[in-house]
Amino acid sequence: MTTLSDDLVPAATLTAAPPAAAVLSLRGVRITDHAGGREIVHGVSFDLAPGRTVGIVGESGSGKTLTCRAALGILPPHFEVTEGTVEIAGTDIAALTARRWTELRGATVSAVFQDPASYLNPSIRVGAQIAEVVRVKLGLKRREARRRALELLRAVRLRDPELVYDQYTHELSGGMLQRVLIATAVAADPLVLIADEATTALDVTVQAEILDLLADLRERTGLALVLVSHDLALVAQWCDEVLVMRQGEVVEQGPTHTVLHRPRHEYTRLLIAEHEQYGLEKFLAAEEET
Amino acid sequence: MTGTADPGPGRPVPAGTSPLHPFLTAAGPAGPVPGDMAAAGPTSADAEPASAPPTDARPAGPTPTDARPAGPTPTDAGPVNPVLAVAGLDVDFGSRRRRRRALRGVSLSVAPGETVGLIGETGSGKSTLARAVLGLVRPAGGSIAVAGEDVTGYGRRQWRELRRRGVVQYVFQDPLRSLDPDLTVADSLTEPLLIRGVPRQEAVDRVRALLDRVRLAAELLDRLPGELSGGQRQRVAVARALITEPRLVILDEPVSALDSANRVQVLEILKELRDTGVAQIFISHDLGSVAGVADRIAVLYRGELVETGTARDVIARPRHPYTRLLVGSAPTLRGAATVGRAEREALRALLPA
């Protein structure tokens, strides 16, 4: 088992894994809202190999979050995958029992979302919450679980793990909470981590730190990432493959470089134009030419 | 936009009497109506700090009538006749032992028609600066001058009076906070004018004239804020801020909550607004969203202004470690970060924990 405590092991011991069997595969996934009697997501397909990152870009209502939730088996009530398949590490999730799902979540596929505070209990010290995950998922004894939780807090580069272990959520900043959540999410060494707008609420410098951290985990442990964001630039910077979603439709999909330099859909072009007209790009490009 | 910059209460000026472009000339705008200043003048003179900091671009000691001199004001660095001149501003939060300095020695001038991007992370003091300029927090030191009027020592009533004149307007990130949920768009937009004594028909005409500029269809006038999309709402909030023909609009994260298409639309509106001579302070945590509209960028870090410069200089040649980290952390479409991971780590180490 790969552990995060390889923190001190030189990164060369575990380089980015070569293309291997996909750990997450979506094939023509369609999601229907039975309450509204409408299909919301109209077919999403991608393969995610260990150590690779797939990015999904889209605005609220584009279906990106529903797609993630389908992959995690946590679709809201009335929503259902009505066509297509989701495979996690070769297992079709349609056949999974609730018990198998519980085993799979955290240990094989895990997730972090936008608002870290709402996924942690405000009245329990954060260290104890990570330790609980470790005890349940890895079957460690209390003392061992505490040691492991501290290791995890160190692995997500919290400056003072011992102090943070004994703190409550209200004592931590948004960036620190998101680290705690990532520590919890990777506590059981999942193969896939889905980060759905996980850095949206954070300051840009903190966002980069969190993404650096995820890239670090990806390189050291071969973690496969699904990065979901409304920001094409963010996804472009960290992903091998990009899906652009709009109103439940994948309007563009391909290797990041191709999507950025040869966008075919007008919506992708709009996202790119926004950056070119209003983003940093024009100043940086001009600077390079001089 | 037409009309004067400072229509006094009850003194509407018919549209088209004062083009705004002369603001951009050295002569400066026509002064506020002297009558408006009578009450405010003496107090502001009392509150004048003993020695004005050198960055203060205002001539020392406002005259009670404060009618602007026609010629350019001979001062150093700062812009001529700034719409806003903040000098050496300190703001404290809390009291006694728990006192914490939220802003420390902040100096910032905004010229007529200039757009200044104010960048900083959560807790850097950017909204506190905005609140100080609006008279919502009391400075512990330094001075604030709005359109040449020293407002540093103003009391609650004087601030109310100043806000009522609509010289400085404010737009929130969440437009629902700027709009009364029970007022139709038309009522929300005419209300500030009616309060100022503008006859109803003229108010309605001015609202209609404004709609185009903020890309709002006339049929939205009868809707309530709750019946609008987020983008439409934010455009209504911008329109409401503009209807009093302010000299300065402070926009606090105006596009952060909007999706791409709406963001572009609001940014376009702000860019056009700049061309009409209205000064803007565009507050954001996101350098990317202000880069395309700001003439200058000011970077706040932990209550201090660590870097100010043209948008180009700040983005292409940042000097302060925090600004370098900020630029280096912003995702761009070039596929790779402008500053590598190792260098970001090094910059983080330079900044206080």
XYZ file of C-alpha atoms in Angstrom, chain A residues 59-60 157 159 200-209 212 215-216 218-219 230-234 236-238 246 256 260-261 267 270-288 290, chain B residues 120-122 126 256 258-261 263-264 267-269 271 285-294 311-313 315-317 322 325-338 341 344-345 348 352-353:
104
model
C -20.831 26.796 -15.083
C -23.410 26.078 -12.452
C 1.627 20.674 4.652
C 2.553 23.929 9.525
C -13.115 28.128 -5.630
C -13.733 29.776 -2.279
C -10.043 30.212 -1.502
C -7.635 33.033 -2.220
C -5.648 32.605 -5.414
C -2.360 32.017 -3.617
C -3.975 29.432 -1.341
C -5.666 27.849 -4.342
C -2.278 27.375 -5.983
C -0.914 25.835 -2.768
C 0.393 22.108 -5.783
C -0.170 17.546 -7.940
C 2.332 16.412 -5.361
C -0.543 12.648 -7.816
C 3.147 12.377 -8.524
C -15.746 26.953 -13.689
C -12.333 28.309 -14.644
C -10.880 26.966 -17.879
C -7.442 28.348 -17.046
C -7.266 26.482 -13.767
C -5.901 23.828 -18.317
C -2.995 24.356 -16.005
C -3.382 21.120 -14.089
C -22.646 23.290 -21.027
C -5.647 20.243 -22.918
C -6.773 25.588 -25.771
C -5.183 26.058 -29.157
C -18.523 28.301 -25.930
C -15.872 32.464 -25.381
C -14.078 31.119 -22.311
C -10.728 31.630 -24.015
C -11.656 35.086 -25.310
C -12.626 36.168 -21.806
C -9.138 35.371 -20.589
C -7.463 36.962 -23.558
C -9.437 40.192 -23.263
C -9.751 40.559 -19.542
C -7.192 38.242 -17.994
C -3.497 38.506 -17.283
C -2.622 36.875 -20.563
C -2.275 39.993 -22.703
C 0.215 41.579 -20.323
C 2.217 38.407 -19.932
C 2.285 37.708 -23.664
C 3.404 41.252 -24.438
C 6.126 40.938 -21.842
C 7.531 37.804 -23.416
C 9.922 42.279 -25.521
C -5.970 41.530 -1.903
C -6.799 38.259 -0.225
C -9.467 37.653 2.396
C -9.709 45.867 0.881
C -17.067 37.092 -8.746
C -21.265 35.631 -12.211
C -20.778 33.046 -14.920
C -18.571 33.639 -17.899
C -20.984 35.283 -20.305
C -18.879 38.383 -16.347
C -17.760 39.517 -19.792
C -16.673 43.924 -17.522
C -17.589 45.485 -20.875
C -20.020 47.835 -19.143
C -14.855 49.440 -19.435
C -9.301 38.892 -4.843
C -8.773 37.867 -8.447
C -6.087 39.672 -10.370
C -7.416 38.084 -13.549
C -10.787 39.809 -13.380
C -9.396 43.339 -12.949
C -6.453 43.038 -15.326
C -8.494 43.899 -18.388
C -10.315 46.948 -17.007
C -7.934 48.610 -14.543
C -1.789 47.221 -14.643
C 0.949 46.261 -17.069
C 3.786 46.873 -14.613
C 1.300 42.035 -13.746
C 4.337 41.812 -15.988
C 6.941 43.096 -13.540
C 3.392 38.899 -2.364
C 3.280 35.121 -5.619
C -0.147 36.458 -6.572
C 0.718 36.789 -10.253
C 2.496 33.444 -10.147
C -0.519 31.732 -8.577
C -3.150 33.032 -10.975
C -4.087 30.369 -13.499
C -3.565 31.444 -17.081
C -4.400 29.830 -20.376
C -0.771 29.342 -21.227
C -1.020 25.889 -19.765
C 1.756 26.323 -17.228
C 2.023 28.594 -14.221
C 3.935 31.807 -14.821
C 6.049 25.468 -8.012
C 6.167 29.814 -5.388
C 7.414 27.879 -2.375
C 5.829 31.892 0.362
C 5.460 36.387 7.119
C 3.632 33.317 8.386
